[in-house]
Every structure is written in structure tokens, then in C-alpha cells.
PDB file of C-alpha atoms and ligand atoms in Angstrom:
ATOM      1  CA  UNK A   1      18.632   1.161 -18.100  1.00 46.00           C
ATOM      2  CA  UNK A   2      21.194  -1.474 -17.757  1.00 47.00           C
ATOM      3  CA  UNK A   3      25.099  -1.428 -17.676  1.00 47.00           C
ATOM      4  CA  UNK A   4      26.620  -4.618 -18.334  1.00 44.00           C
ATOM      5  CA  UNK A   5      30.235  -5.201 -18.396  1.00 45.00           C
ATOM      6  CA  UNK A   6      30.226  -8.491 -19.111  1.00 44.00           C
ATOM      7  CA  UNK A   7      27.915 -11.563 -17.543  1.00 48.00           C
ATOM      8  CA  UNK A   8      29.162 -11.074 -14.006  1.00 56.00           C
ATOM      9  CA  UNK A   9      28.892  -7.898 -13.652  1.00 77.00           C
ATOM     10  CA  UNK A  10      25.475  -7.033 -13.749  1.00 94.00           C
ATOM     11  CA  UNK A  11      24.251  -3.094 -12.730  1.00 97.00           C
ATOM     12  CA  UNK A  12      21.230  -1.447 -11.695  1.00 98.00           C
ATOM     13  CA  UNK A  13      20.627   2.448 -11.009  1.00 98.00           C
ATOM     14  CA  UNK A  14      18.183   1.923  -7.572  1.00 98.00           C
ATOM     15  CA  UNK A  15      17.349   5.071  -5.646  1.00 98.00           C
ATOM     16  CA  UNK A  16      18.500   5.372  -2.071  1.00 98.00           C
ATOM     17  CA  UNK A  17      17.479   6.933   0.940  1.00 98.00           C
ATOM     18  CA  UNK A  18      20.295   7.702   2.337  1.00 98.00           C
ATOM     19  CA  UNK A  19      19.542  10.728   5.401  1.00 98.00           C
ATOM     20  CA  UNK A  20      16.217  11.097   6.639  1.00 97.00           C
ATOM     21  CA  UNK A  21      14.688  15.031   4.814  1.00 97.00           C
ATOM     22  CA  UNK A  22      17.764  14.502   2.207  1.00 97.00           C
ATOM     23  CA  UNK A  23      17.032  14.272  -1.202  1.00 97.00           C
ATOM     24  CA  UNK A  24      17.226  10.533  -2.433  1.00 97.00           C
ATOM     25  CA  UNK A  25      20.241   9.077  -4.088  1.00 98.00           C
ATOM     26  CA  UNK A  26      20.758   6.957  -7.264  1.00 98.00           C
ATOM     27  CA  UNK A  27      23.428   5.071  -7.353  1.00 98.00           C
ATOM     28  CA  UNK A  28      24.620   1.669  -9.194  1.00 98.00           C
ATOM     29  CA  UNK A  29      23.856  -1.843  -7.589  1.00 97.00           C
ATOM     30  CA  UNK A  30      26.022  -4.993  -9.241  1.00 97.00           C
ATOM     31  CA  UNK A  31      23.015  -7.354 -10.121  1.00 98.00           C
ATOM     32  CA  UNK A  32      23.993 -10.314  -8.053  1.00 97.00           C
ATOM     33  CA  UNK A  33      22.581 -14.370  -8.981  1.00 96.00           C
ATOM     34  CA  UNK A  34      19.614 -15.526  -7.392  1.00 97.00           C
ATOM     35  CA  UNK A  35      19.947 -17.574  -4.714  1.00 97.00           C
ATOM     36  CA  UNK A  36      17.814 -21.130  -4.190  1.00 98.00           C
ATOM     37  CA  UNK A  37      14.708 -20.238  -3.917  1.00 98.00           C
ATOM     38  CA  UNK A  38      14.798 -16.416  -5.110  1.00 98.00           C
ATOM     39  CA  UNK A  39      14.248 -14.113  -8.393  1.00 98.00           C
ATOM     40  CA  UNK A  40      15.840 -11.488 -10.525  1.00 98.00           C
ATOM     41  CA  UNK A  41      13.041  -9.447 -11.891  1.00 98.00           C
ATOM     42  CA  UNK A  42      13.270  -6.082 -13.756  1.00 98.00           C
ATOM     43  CA  UNK A  43      11.367  -3.356 -13.103  1.00 98.00           C
ATOM     44  CA  UNK A  44       8.895  -2.285 -15.389  1.00 98.00           C
ATOM     45  CA  UNK A  45       7.079   0.142 -13.391  1.00 97.00           C
ATOM     46  CA  UNK A  46       6.921   0.580  -9.863  1.00 98.00           C
ATOM     47  CA  UNK A  47       4.550   3.545  -7.458  1.00 96.00           C
ATOM     48  CA  UNK A  48       5.172   6.141  -5.271  1.00 95.00           C
ATOM     49  CA  UNK A  49       3.319   5.489  -2.400  1.00 92.00           C
ATOM     50  CA  UNK A  50       2.172   8.257   0.394  1.00 89.00           C
ATOM     51  CA  UNK A  51       4.290   5.964   2.436  1.00 92.00           C
ATOM     52  CA  UNK A  52       7.037   6.993   0.648  1.00 95.00           C
ATOM     53  CA  UNK A  53       7.040  10.273   1.269  1.00 94.00           C
ATOM     54  CA  UNK A  54       6.328  10.284   5.005  1.00 92.00           C
ATOM     55  CA  UNK A  55       9.641   7.324   4.989  1.00 96.00           C
ATOM     56  CA  UNK A  56      11.682  10.322   3.734  1.00 97.00           C
ATOM     57  CA  UNK A  57      10.925  12.459   6.219  1.00 95.00           C
ATOM     58  CA  UNK A  58      11.976   9.322   8.634  1.00 95.00           C
ATOM     59  CA  UNK A  59       8.177   9.699  10.087  1.00 92.00           C
ATOM     60  CA  UNK A  60       8.944   5.595  10.374  1.00 93.00           C
ATOM     61  CA  UNK A  61      12.441   4.067  12.335  1.00 94.00           C
ATOM     62  CA  UNK A  62      13.323   2.062   9.322  1.00 96.00           C
ATOM     63  CA  UNK A  63      17.227   1.049   8.989  1.00 96.00           C
ATOM     64  CA  UNK A  64      18.801   3.700   5.925  1.00 97.00           C
ATOM     65  CA  UNK A  65      20.253   3.223   3.939  1.00 98.00           C
ATOM     66  CA  UNK A  66      17.302   1.128   2.332  1.00 98.00           C
ATOM     67  CA  UNK A  67      16.171   0.704  -2.067  1.00 98.00           C
ATOM     68  CA  UNK A  68      12.618   2.540  -1.568  1.00 98.00           C
ATOM     69  CA  UNK A  69       9.810   1.405  -3.320  1.00 98.00           C
ATOM     70  CA  UNK A  70       7.418  -1.732  -2.626  1.00 97.00           C
ATOM     71  CA  UNK A  71       4.838  -1.721  -4.695  1.00 98.00           C
ATOM     72  CA  UNK A  72       6.060  -2.733  -8.765  1.00 98.00           C
ATOM     73  CA  UNK A  73       5.195  -4.985 -12.084  1.00 98.00           C
ATOM     74  CA  UNK A  74       8.347  -6.253 -13.648  1.00 98.00           C
ATOM     75  CA  UNK A  75       9.204  -9.575 -15.875  1.00 98.00           C
ATOM     76  CA  UNK A  76      11.098 -12.251 -14.309  1.00 98.00           C
ATOM     77  CA  UNK A  77      15.191 -11.729 -15.539  1.00 98.00           C
ATOM     78  CA  UNK A  78      16.688 -15.157 -13.580  1.00 98.00           C
ATOM     79  CA  UNK A  79      14.968 -17.830 -11.417  1.00 98.00           C
ATOM     80  CA  UNK A  80      16.971 -18.764  -8.915  1.00 98.00           C
ATOM     81  CA  UNK A  81      16.645 -22.581  -8.229  1.00 98.00           C
ATOM     82  CA  UNK A  82      13.965 -24.840  -8.115  1.00 97.00           C
ATOM     83  CA  UNK A  83      11.676 -21.882  -9.056  1.00 98.00           C
ATOM     84  CA  UNK A  84       9.608 -22.503 -11.348  1.00 97.00           C
ATOM     85  CA  UNK A  85       6.006 -21.306 -10.695  1.00 98.00           C
ATOM     86  CA  UNK A  86       4.012 -18.135  -8.979  1.00 98.00           C
ATOM     87  CA  UNK A  87       1.969 -18.378  -5.191  1.00 97.00           C
ATOM     88  CA  UNK A  88      -0.702 -19.491  -7.291  1.00 97.00           C
ATOM     89  CA  UNK A  89       1.178 -22.895  -8.812  1.00 98.00           C
ATOM     90  CA  UNK A  90       0.763 -21.493 -12.166  1.00 97.00           C
ATOM     91  CA  UNK A  91       4.223 -21.780 -14.695  1.00 98.00           C
ATOM     92  CA  UNK A  92       6.599 -18.938 -14.064  1.00 98.00           C
ATOM     93  CA  UNK A  93       9.346 -18.288 -16.479  1.00 98.00           C
ATOM     94  CA  UNK A  94      12.379 -15.762 -17.462  1.00 98.00           C
ATOM     95  CA  UNK A  95       9.868 -12.916 -19.080  1.00 98.00           C
ATOM     96  CA  UNK A  96       7.179 -13.329 -17.348  1.00 98.00           C
ATOM     97  CA  UNK A  97       5.800 -10.244 -16.040  1.00 98.00           C
ATOM     98  CA  UNK A  98       4.762 -10.392 -12.733  1.00 98.00           C
ATOM     99  CA  UNK A  99       3.444  -8.443  -9.039  1.00 98.00           C
ATOM    100  CA  UNK A 100       5.081  -9.355  -5.974  1.00 98.00           C
ATOM    101  CA  UNK A 101       3.749  -8.530  -2.080  1.00 97.00           C
ATOM    102  CA  UNK A 102       5.919  -6.026  -0.162  1.00 96.00           C
ATOM    103  CA  UNK A 103       6.482  -7.904   2.375  1.00 96.00           C
ATOM    104  CA  UNK A 104       7.443 -11.854   3.874  1.00 97.00           C
ATOM    105  CA  UNK A 105       6.619 -12.323   7.373  1.00 96.00           C
ATOM    106  CA  UNK A 106       8.566 -15.322   9.437  1.00 96.00           C
ATOM    107  CA  UNK A 107       5.253 -17.267  10.468  1.00 95.00           C
ATOM    108  CA  UNK A 108       6.251 -18.692  13.316  1.00 96.00           C
ATOM    109  CA  UNK A 109       5.970 -15.294  16.089  1.00 97.00           C
ATOM    110  CA  UNK A 110       3.132 -14.957  17.810  1.00 97.00           C
ATOM    111  CA  UNK A 111       1.563 -12.075  15.408  1.00 96.00           C
ATOM    112  CA  UNK A 112       1.742 -15.263  12.357  1.00 96.00           C
ATOM    113  CA  UNK A 113       1.079 -18.552  14.091  1.00 95.00           C
ATOM    114  CA  UNK A 114      -1.393 -17.569  17.189  1.00 96.00           C
ATOM    115  CA  UNK A 115      -3.365 -14.562  15.697  1.00 94.00           C
ATOM    116  CA  UNK A 116      -2.639 -14.821  11.945  1.00 91.00           C
ATOM    117  CA  UNK A 117      -1.896 -11.375  11.420  1.00 92.00           C
ATOM    118  CA  UNK A 118       1.046 -11.441   9.067  1.00 91.00           C
ATOM    119  CA  UNK A 119       0.867  -7.727   8.594  1.00 91.00           C
ATOM    120  CA  UNK A 120       1.874  -7.833  12.599  1.00 93.00           C
ATOM    121  CA  UNK A 121       4.609 -10.134  11.930  1.00 96.00           C
ATOM    122  CA  UNK A 122       7.155  -8.845  15.049  1.00 91.00           C
ATOM    123  CA  UNK A 123      10.378  -9.925  12.544  1.00 95.00           C
ATOM    124  CA  UNK A 124       8.699  -8.909   9.357  1.00 96.00           C
ATOM    125  CA  UNK A 125      10.961  -8.024   6.073  1.00 97.00           C
ATOM    126  CA  UNK A 126       9.215  -5.769   4.401  1.00 97.00           C
ATOM    127  CA  UNK A 127      10.993  -4.622   0.777  1.00 98.00           C
ATOM    128  CA  UNK A 128      11.813  -1.102   0.194  1.00 98.00           C
ATOM    129  CA  UNK A 129      10.891   0.169   4.152  1.00 97.00           C
ATOM    130  CA  UNK A 130      12.993  -2.124   6.242  1.00 96.00           C
ATOM    131  CA  UNK A 131      15.558  -3.836   3.875  1.00 97.00           C
ATOM    132  CA  UNK A 132      19.348  -1.838   4.172  1.00 97.00           C
ATOM    133  CA  UNK A 133      20.929  -1.078   0.951  1.00 98.00           C
ATOM    134  CA  UNK A 134      24.243  -1.954   2.481  1.00 97.00           C
ATOM    135  CA  UNK A 135      23.959  -5.154   3.323  1.00 97.00           C
ATOM    136  CA  UNK A 136      22.419  -8.662   0.616  1.00 97.00           C
ATOM    137  CA  UNK A 137      21.430  -8.401  -1.565  1.00 98.00           C
ATOM    138  CA  UNK A 138      20.883  -4.507  -1.849  1.00 98.00           C
ATOM    139  CA  UNK A 139      17.957  -4.371  -4.072  1.00 98.00           C
ATOM    140  CA  UNK A 140      15.212  -4.521  -2.081  1.00 98.00           C
ATOM    141  CA  UNK A 141      13.696  -1.558  -3.167  1.00 98.00           C
ATOM    142  CA  UNK A 142      11.210  -1.205  -6.506  1.00 98.00           C
ATOM    143  CA  UNK A 143      13.062   2.134  -7.352  1.00 98.00           C
ATOM    144  CA  UNK A 144      15.631   0.686  -8.865  1.00 98.00           C
ATOM    145  CA  UNK A 145      16.334  -1.281 -12.350  1.00 98.00           C
ATOM    146  CA  UNK A 146      16.091  -4.453 -10.943  1.00 98.00           C
ATOM    147  CA  UNK A 147      14.694  -5.936  -8.082  1.00 98.00           C
ATOM    148  CA  UNK A 148      15.795  -9.231  -5.650  1.00 98.00           C
ATOM    149  CA  UNK A 149      13.013 -10.937  -4.124  1.00 98.00           C
ATOM    150  CA  UNK A 150      14.166 -13.303  -1.709  1.00 98.00           C
ATOM    151  CA  UNK A 151      13.056 -16.644  -1.145  1.00 97.00           C
ATOM    152  CA  UNK A 152       9.368 -17.571   0.607  1.00 96.00           C
ATOM    153  CA  UNK A 153       8.134 -13.491  -1.285  1.00 98.00           C
ATOM    154  CA  UNK A 154       4.882 -14.018  -2.874  1.00 97.00           C
ATOM    155  CA  UNK A 155       4.522 -13.774  -6.395  1.00 98.00           C
ATOM    156  CA  UNK A 156       2.116 -14.109  -9.000  1.00 98.00           C
ATOM    157  CA  UNK A 157       2.718 -13.887 -12.616  1.00 98.00           C
ATOM    158  CA  UNK A 158       0.127 -11.145 -14.534  1.00 98.00           C
ATOM    159  CA  UNK A 159      -2.953 -12.382 -16.713  1.00 97.00           C
ATOM    160  CA  UNK A 160      -2.173 -11.084 -20.641  1.00 96.00           C
ATOM    161  CA  UNK A 161      -5.693  -8.584 -19.806  1.00 97.00           C
ATOM    162  CA  UNK A 162      -4.362  -6.841 -17.001  1.00 97.00           C
ATOM    163  CA  UNK A 163      -2.235  -3.612 -17.595  1.00 98.00           C
ATOM    164  CA  UNK A 164       0.714  -2.631 -16.477  1.00 98.00           C
ATOM    165  CA  UNK A 165      -0.665   0.342 -15.493  1.00 96.00           C
ATOM    166  CA  UNK A 166      -3.622  -1.032 -14.395  1.00 95.00           C
ATOM    167  CA  UNK A 167      -1.379  -3.435 -12.102  1.00 97.00           C
ATOM    168  CA  UNK A 168       0.380  -0.304 -10.886  1.00 97.00           C
ATOM    169  CA  UNK A 169      -2.933   1.404  -9.910  1.00 94.00           C
ATOM    170  CA  UNK A 170      -3.039  -1.251  -7.065  1.00 95.00           C
ATOM    171  CA  UNK A 171      -0.303  -2.132  -6.525  1.00 96.00           C
ATOM    172  CA  UNK A 172      -0.260  -1.225  -3.020  1.00 95.00           C
ATOM    173  CA  UNK A 173      -3.245   0.232  -2.558  1.00 96.00           C
ATOM    174  CA  UNK A 174      -5.118  -2.594  -3.348  1.00 96.00           C
ATOM    175  CA  UNK A 175      -3.406  -4.702  -0.837  1.00 95.00           C
ATOM    176  CA  UNK A 176      -3.519  -2.843   2.364  1.00 95.00           C
ATOM    177  CA  UNK A 177      -7.874  -2.667   0.808  1.00 97.00           C
ATOM    178  CA  UNK A 178      -7.880  -5.961   0.596  1.00 96.00           C
ATOM    179  CA  UNK A 179      -6.762  -7.073   4.385  1.00 95.00           C
ATOM    180  CA  UNK A 180      -8.181  -3.991   5.238  1.00 97.00           C
ATOM    181  CA  UNK A 181     -11.656  -3.582   4.200  1.00 97.00           C
ATOM    182  CA  UNK A 182     -12.543  -7.437   3.530  1.00 96.00           C
ATOM    183  CA  UNK A 183     -10.467  -9.409   5.403  1.00 95.00           C
ATOM    184  CA  UNK A 184     -11.149  -6.865   8.274  1.00 96.00           C
ATOM    185  CA  UNK A 185     -14.274  -4.155   8.240  1.00 97.00           C
ATOM    186  CA  UNK A 186     -16.329  -6.690   6.104  1.00 98.00           C
ATOM    187  CA  UNK A 187     -19.420  -3.941   5.682  1.00 98.00           C
ATOM    188  CA  UNK A 188     -22.074  -6.273   4.449  1.00 97.00           C
ATOM    189  CA  UNK A 189     -24.884  -6.139   2.529  1.00 97.00           C
ATOM    190  CA  UNK A 190     -27.010  -3.355   2.277  1.00 96.00           C
ATOM    191  CA  UNK A 191     -24.553  -1.149   4.229  1.00 98.00           C
ATOM    192  CA  UNK A 192     -23.883   2.349   4.291  1.00 98.00           C
ATOM    193  CA  UNK A 193     -19.791   3.106   4.544  1.00 98.00           C
ATOM    194  CA  UNK A 194     -18.284   6.071   5.035  1.00 98.00           C
ATOM    195  CA  UNK A 195     -14.861   6.496   3.269  1.00 98.00           C
ATOM    196  CA  UNK A 196     -12.609   9.673   4.325  1.00 98.00           C
ATOM    197  CA  UNK A 197      -9.924   9.687   1.451  1.00 98.00           C
ATOM    198  CA  UNK A 198      -9.893   9.982  -2.038  1.00 97.00           C
ATOM    199  CA  UNK A 199      -6.307   9.069  -2.573  1.00 95.00           C
ATOM    200  CA  UNK A 200      -5.726   5.040  -3.597  1.00 94.00           C
ATOM    201  CA  UNK A 201      -6.047   3.676  -0.813  1.00 96.00           C
ATOM    202  CA  UNK A 202      -9.147   5.526   0.240  1.00 97.00           C
ATOM    203  CA  UNK A 203     -10.101   5.049  -3.631  1.00 97.00           C
ATOM    204  CA  UNK A 204      -9.471   1.329  -4.123  1.00 97.00           C
ATOM    205  CA  UNK A 205     -11.353   0.883  -0.811  1.00 98.00           C
ATOM    206  CA  UNK A 206     -14.672   2.245  -1.594  1.00 98.00           C
ATOM    207  CA  UNK A 207     -14.463  -0.411  -4.612  1.00 97.00           C
ATOM    208  CA  UNK A 208     -14.195  -3.146  -2.503  1.00 97.00           C
ATOM    209  CA  UNK A 209     -16.996  -2.353  -0.064  1.00 98.00           C
ATOM    210  CA  UNK A 210     -18.600  -2.048  -3.644  1.00 97.00           C
ATOM    211  CA  UNK A 211     -17.936  -5.512  -4.709  1.00 96.00           C
ATOM    212  CA  UNK A 212     -18.928  -6.371  -1.166  1.00 96.00           C
ATOM    213  CA  UNK A 213     -22.594  -5.924  -1.309  1.00 97.00           C
ATOM    214  CA  UNK A 214     -22.639  -2.431   0.307  1.00 98.00           C
ATOM    215  CA  UNK A 215     -25.264   0.223  -0.500  1.00 97.00           C
ATOM    216  CA  UNK A 216     -24.253   2.943  -0.128  1.00 97.00           C
ATOM    217  CA  UNK A 217     -20.496   5.190   0.054  1.00 98.00           C
ATOM    218  CA  UNK A 218     -20.436   8.808   1.157  1.00 98.00           C
ATOM    219  CA  UNK A 219     -16.947   9.738   0.076  1.00 98.00           C
ATOM    220  CA  UNK A 220     -14.788  12.507   2.435  1.00 98.00           C
ATOM    221  CA  UNK A 221     -12.729  14.203   0.295  1.00 97.00           C
ATOM    222  CA  UNK A 222     -10.291  15.920  -1.956  1.00 96.00           C
ATOM    223  CA  UNK A 223      -8.548  18.252  -3.554  1.00 96.00           C
ATOM    224  CA  UNK A 224     -11.525  18.554  -6.212  1.00 96.00           C
ATOM    225  CA  UNK A 225      -9.304  17.012  -8.863  1.00 96.00           C
ATOM    226  CA  UNK A 226      -9.041  13.529  -6.272  1.00 95.00           C
ATOM    227  CA  UNK A 227     -13.227  13.392  -6.474  1.00 97.00           C
ATOM    228  CA  UNK A 228     -13.651  14.430 -10.042  1.00 97.00           C
ATOM    229  CA  UNK A 229     -11.361  11.157 -11.120  1.00 94.00           C
ATOM    230  CA  UNK A 230     -13.991   9.421  -8.176  1.00 96.00           C
ATOM    231  CA  UNK A 231     -16.500  10.310  -9.546  1.00 97.00           C
ATOM    232  CA  UNK A 232     -15.716   9.687 -12.817  1.00 96.00           C
ATOM    233  CA  UNK A 233     -15.114   5.718 -12.242  1.00 93.00           C
ATOM    234  CA  UNK A 234     -18.195   5.714 -10.183  1.00 95.00           C
ATOM    235  CA  UNK A 235     -16.335   4.382  -6.696  1.00 95.00           C
ATOM    236  CA  UNK A 236     -19.499   6.757  -4.920  1.00 98.00           C
ATOM    237  CA  UNK A 237     -23.089   8.031  -4.303  1.00 98.00           C
ATOM    238  CA  UNK A 238     -22.158  11.134  -2.816  1.00 97.00           C
ATOM    239  CA  UNK A 239     -18.884  13.078  -2.212  1.00 98.00           C
ATOM    240  CA  UNK A 240     -17.782  15.675   0.325  1.00 97.00           C
ATOM    241  CA  UNK A 241     -14.949  18.123  -0.668  1.00 98.00           C
ATOM    242  CA  UNK A 242     -13.246  19.223   2.796  1.00 97.00           C
ATOM    243  CA  UNK A 243     -12.014  21.537   0.605  1.00 97.00           C
ATOM    244  CA  UNK A 244     -15.225  23.132   0.742  1.00 97.00           C
ATOM    245  CA  UNK A 245     -16.630  21.661   3.417  1.00 96.00           C
ATOM    246  CA  UNK A 246     -13.677  23.225   5.484  1.00 96.00           C
ATOM    247  CA  UNK A 247     -15.214  23.061   9.266  1.00 96.00           C
ATOM    248  CA  UNK A 248     -15.077  19.275  10.581  1.00 95.00           C
ATOM    249  CA  UNK A 249     -19.305  20.096  12.581  1.00 96.00           C
ATOM    250  CA  UNK A 250     -20.240  20.933   8.892  1.00 97.00           C
ATOM    251  CA  UNK A 251     -18.574  18.272   7.386  1.00 96.00           C
ATOM    252  CA  UNK A 252     -20.115  15.789  10.036  1.00 97.00           C
ATOM    253  CA  UNK A 253     -23.826  17.119   9.335  1.00 97.00           C
ATOM    254  CA  UNK A 254     -23.356  17.072   5.338  1.00 96.00           C
ATOM    255  CA  UNK A 255     -22.356  13.017   5.806  1.00 97.00           C
ATOM    256  CA  UNK A 256     -24.884  12.182   8.484  1.00 97.00           C
ATOM    257  CA  UNK A 257     -27.478  13.453   5.857  1.00 96.00           C
ATOM    258  CA  UNK A 258     -26.047  10.912   3.465  1.00 95.00           C
ATOM    259  CA  UNK A 259     -26.204   8.048   5.561  1.00 96.00           C
ATOM    260  CA  UNK A 260     -29.637   6.022   6.784  1.00 93.00           C
ATOM    261  CA  UNK A 261     -31.991   7.830   9.024  1.00 95.00           C
ATOM    262  CA  UNK A 262     -28.855   9.823   9.698  1.00 96.00           C
ATOM    263  CA  UNK A 263     -27.634   7.433  11.991  1.00 97.00           C
ATOM    264  CA  UNK A 264     -24.193   7.244  10.753  1.00 97.00           C
ATOM    265  CA  UNK A 265     -21.669   4.686   8.282  1.00 98.00           C
ATOM    266  CA  UNK A 266     -22.684   1.271   9.253  1.00 98.00           C
ATOM    267  CA  UNK A 267     -18.204   0.836   8.181  1.00 98.00           C
ATOM    268  CA  UNK A 268     -16.388   4.001   8.294  1.00 98.00           C
ATOM    269  CA  UNK A 269     -12.821   3.473   6.531  1.00 98.00           C
ATOM    270  CA  UNK A 270      -9.978   6.424   7.235  1.00 98.00           C
ATOM    271  CA  UNK A 271      -7.755   6.137   4.844  1.00 97.00           C
ATOM    272  CA  UNK A 272      -5.803   9.811   4.585  1.00 95.00           C
ATOM    273  CA  UNK A 273      -2.805   9.625   7.116  1.00 91.00           C
ATOM    274  CA  UNK A 274      -3.957  11.822   8.559  1.00 93.00           C
ATOM    275  CA  UNK A 275      -3.976  12.275  12.264  1.00 94.00           C
ATOM    276  CA  UNK A 276      -7.232  14.708  12.981  1.00 95.00           C
ATOM    277  CA  UNK A 277      -9.116  12.482  10.484  1.00 96.00           C
ATOM    278  CA  UNK A 278      -9.823  10.026  13.462  1.00 96.00           C
ATOM    279  CA  UNK A 279     -11.454  12.096  15.606  1.00 95.00           C
ATOM    280  CA  UNK A 280     -13.421  12.938  13.457  1.00 96.00           C
ATOM    281  CA  UNK A 281     -14.244  10.242  11.497  1.00 97.00           C
ATOM    282  CA  UNK A 282     -15.300   8.138  14.949  1.00 97.00           C
ATOM    283  CA  UNK A 283     -18.178  10.929  15.577  1.00 97.00           C
ATOM    284  CA  UNK A 284     -19.373   9.893  11.322  1.00 98.00           C
ATOM    285  CA  UNK A 285     -19.576   6.172  13.518  1.00 98.00           C
ATOM    286  CA  UNK A 286     -23.061   4.824  14.108  1.00 97.00           C
ATOM    287  CA  UNK A 287     -23.421   3.401  17.391  1.00 96.00           C
ATOM    288  CA  UNK A 288     -22.285  -0.014  17.321  1.00 97.00           C
ATOM    289  CA  UNK A 289     -20.623   0.689  14.086  1.00 98.00           C
ATOM    290  CA  UNK A 290     -17.152  -0.670  12.907  1.00 98.00           C
ATOM    291  CA  UNK A 291     -14.459   2.394  12.250  1.00 98.00           C
ATOM    292  CA  UNK A 292     -11.332   1.337  10.061  1.00 98.00           C
ATOM    293  CA  UNK A 293      -8.016   2.725  10.762  1.00 97.00           C
ATOM    294  CA  UNK A 294      -6.362   2.573   7.221  1.00 95.00           C
ATOM    295  CA  UNK A 295      -4.166   5.251   6.795  1.00 92.00           C
ATOM    296  CA  UNK A 296      -1.813   5.150   9.127  1.00 91.00           C
ATOM    297  CA  UNK A 297       1.146   4.085   8.742  1.00 86.00           C
ATOM    298  CA  UNK A 298       3.683   6.444  10.289  1.00 86.00           C
ATOM    299  CA  UNK A 299       4.082   8.914  12.655  1.00 88.00           C
ATOM    300  CA  UNK A 300       2.279  12.339  12.778  1.00 88.00           C
ATOM    301  CA  UNK A 301       1.743  13.223  15.589  1.00 89.00           C
ATOM    302  CA  UNK A 302      -0.965  12.342  18.452  1.00 92.00           C
ATOM    303  CA  UNK A 303      -4.459  14.000  18.272  1.00 91.00           C
ATOM    304  CA  UNK A 304      -7.693  14.122  20.904  1.00 91.00           C
ATOM    305  CA  UNK A 305     -10.659  11.902  20.576  1.00 89.00           C
ATOM    306  CA  UNK A 306     -13.676  12.428  22.748  1.00 84.00           C
ATOM    307  CA  UNK A 307     -14.767   8.705  23.960  1.00 81.00           C
TER     308      UNK A 307
HETATM  309 ZN1  LIG B 401       2.493   1.685   0.461  1.00 55.24          ZN
HETATM  310 ZN1  LIG B 402       5.989 -13.319  11.970  1.00 55.24          ZN
END
């Protein structure tokens, strides 16, 4: 719902995290005009990521208040001076359906420039996570009617044949998995990949592993409804339900049995957000294999590892 009280006072609702471990508050925020290079979008839909729950619980030292929401699809509501194309150089106009990257890296720090890891950027600005809702432009998260995209935001116009629902399903899980699976773990043709977790990131990780040409994917996850969805999508070849096979030692036996000659996964991908899964997953990996920690973003405490 948009409340308009004249051309200079477009007001947006915004879901604001004002204090940790308290309910999100609905606030009214004036929508600013885009400055040169910026874009204002009207949010069509925004995702609730596991990280949002962890942020509300105060498991990451972020500045508050913050308008949450770091994955969204929207339409272009206003373009700042100088913006006429998306990140791929395609024309961009009012009303176009778009998605945007959740963060803007500085491009000049050690991680950006020397090792090419913008997700580790020391000065990274992340929508819906480390942007204060009490400073301009205030609407820096997607849980709002409108979101302000600062200059430098990677904006992509969506193809007409991609539905809004399909796009948002990979809003955060998609880029996370492309970066982790395709960019870092790089499973090879013929590999066996074990995916721990069957949430959005686990499903997406399995899909991108499949696209990488791997031979076999073993998914260790739950609850049953999620594994059922995974089966329907056909993202893996074998499924182990952690609520059925409750003991880690038992799960390990099942996983190893499902890998080539019982060696373990060539690549094991953690997508659970549960610290103890890391210790368990390392055992599922073959010697000299690759273990990718993809699901641990916020602080859920330490876990013992037997090296
Ligand atoms: Zn997320
Ligand atoms: Zn940087």
C-alpha cells in the first residue's frame, strides 16, 4: 500500500528491527528522490532468509535500527540522473521488473582488489543487514513498499519469461550457491557431491552442483517435507533424513555407502547454519576432497572438531 500526500511525500511502510530479540516494528518512512546514479524500486516480493531470523536474535553485530530484507524482486519506480541501463548494459526504464545484488563492495580494499573476494570486503554495504534505518536513505532493506538502491548497486532486469516467484526463490540462495559451489568448491564432472541441508541454500547448491556436471549428489537434510520437495525437483540422487537417521555416526555410514567405493564425497557442501554439522560433514569428505562451509554466516557458537 502506498500513501501519497503530494508529489514530495511518498510514504512507504517498512519492517524495522529496532532492538534484538524483539518483534519487528512497522514504520512509515518517506521515500526519497533518487540521487544521481541511484534507483528507487517498488518491492513486489521479498524473501525471508534464515539469516533474518539470526539477525533478529542478535547473532551478528549489526547496526540497528535496520529495515530487514536482503533478497527481493521489484519494479523500477524512479531513476536517478545518469541511470539508463542495468548491470548487463540493457536499457532500464520505469516499470521494469528487476532484481539487485544485496551488497555493494568498495572495490579498493585488500579483499576486493588483491584477492578478488568482494563478499569479504571490509567496507561492504549490505542492504537489509548493515544499513541504518535512521540515516539517509533509510529505505535500505527490502521489507518495505519501496527500496532505495544506492549508486553502484548491481541491478538486473528480469527476462519476461522468468516469474517473480521463480526469481525470488533464488534471491539469496542463488548468488550464495553460485559463489560457493561454482566459484569456490568447483565440483568436477563425475564427482560425488554431498550436500548437508535441504533448505533454500542446500537445494540451490545441489542444483548448481548438478549444472557443474557431477555424477552423484547425496542430500542429508530434513524435515521430510523439504526432502520431498527436493525429490520432486530431482536435485539429488539419494536422500538421508536427519530426523529418521538421528545419530551422526549412523548418518556417516549411510552417506559413505552412497559415495564411490565408500570414500566419501569429492566435495561436501555445508548448508545448514548448524555449527555441529561442520564436524559431521568433514567426516563425509574423502581425503584430499573439498569441504565448503556455506551456511555459517552468523554466530551460533563453537563446535568441537576432531582433526
Ligand atoms: Zn540470505
Ligand atoms: Zn572492499
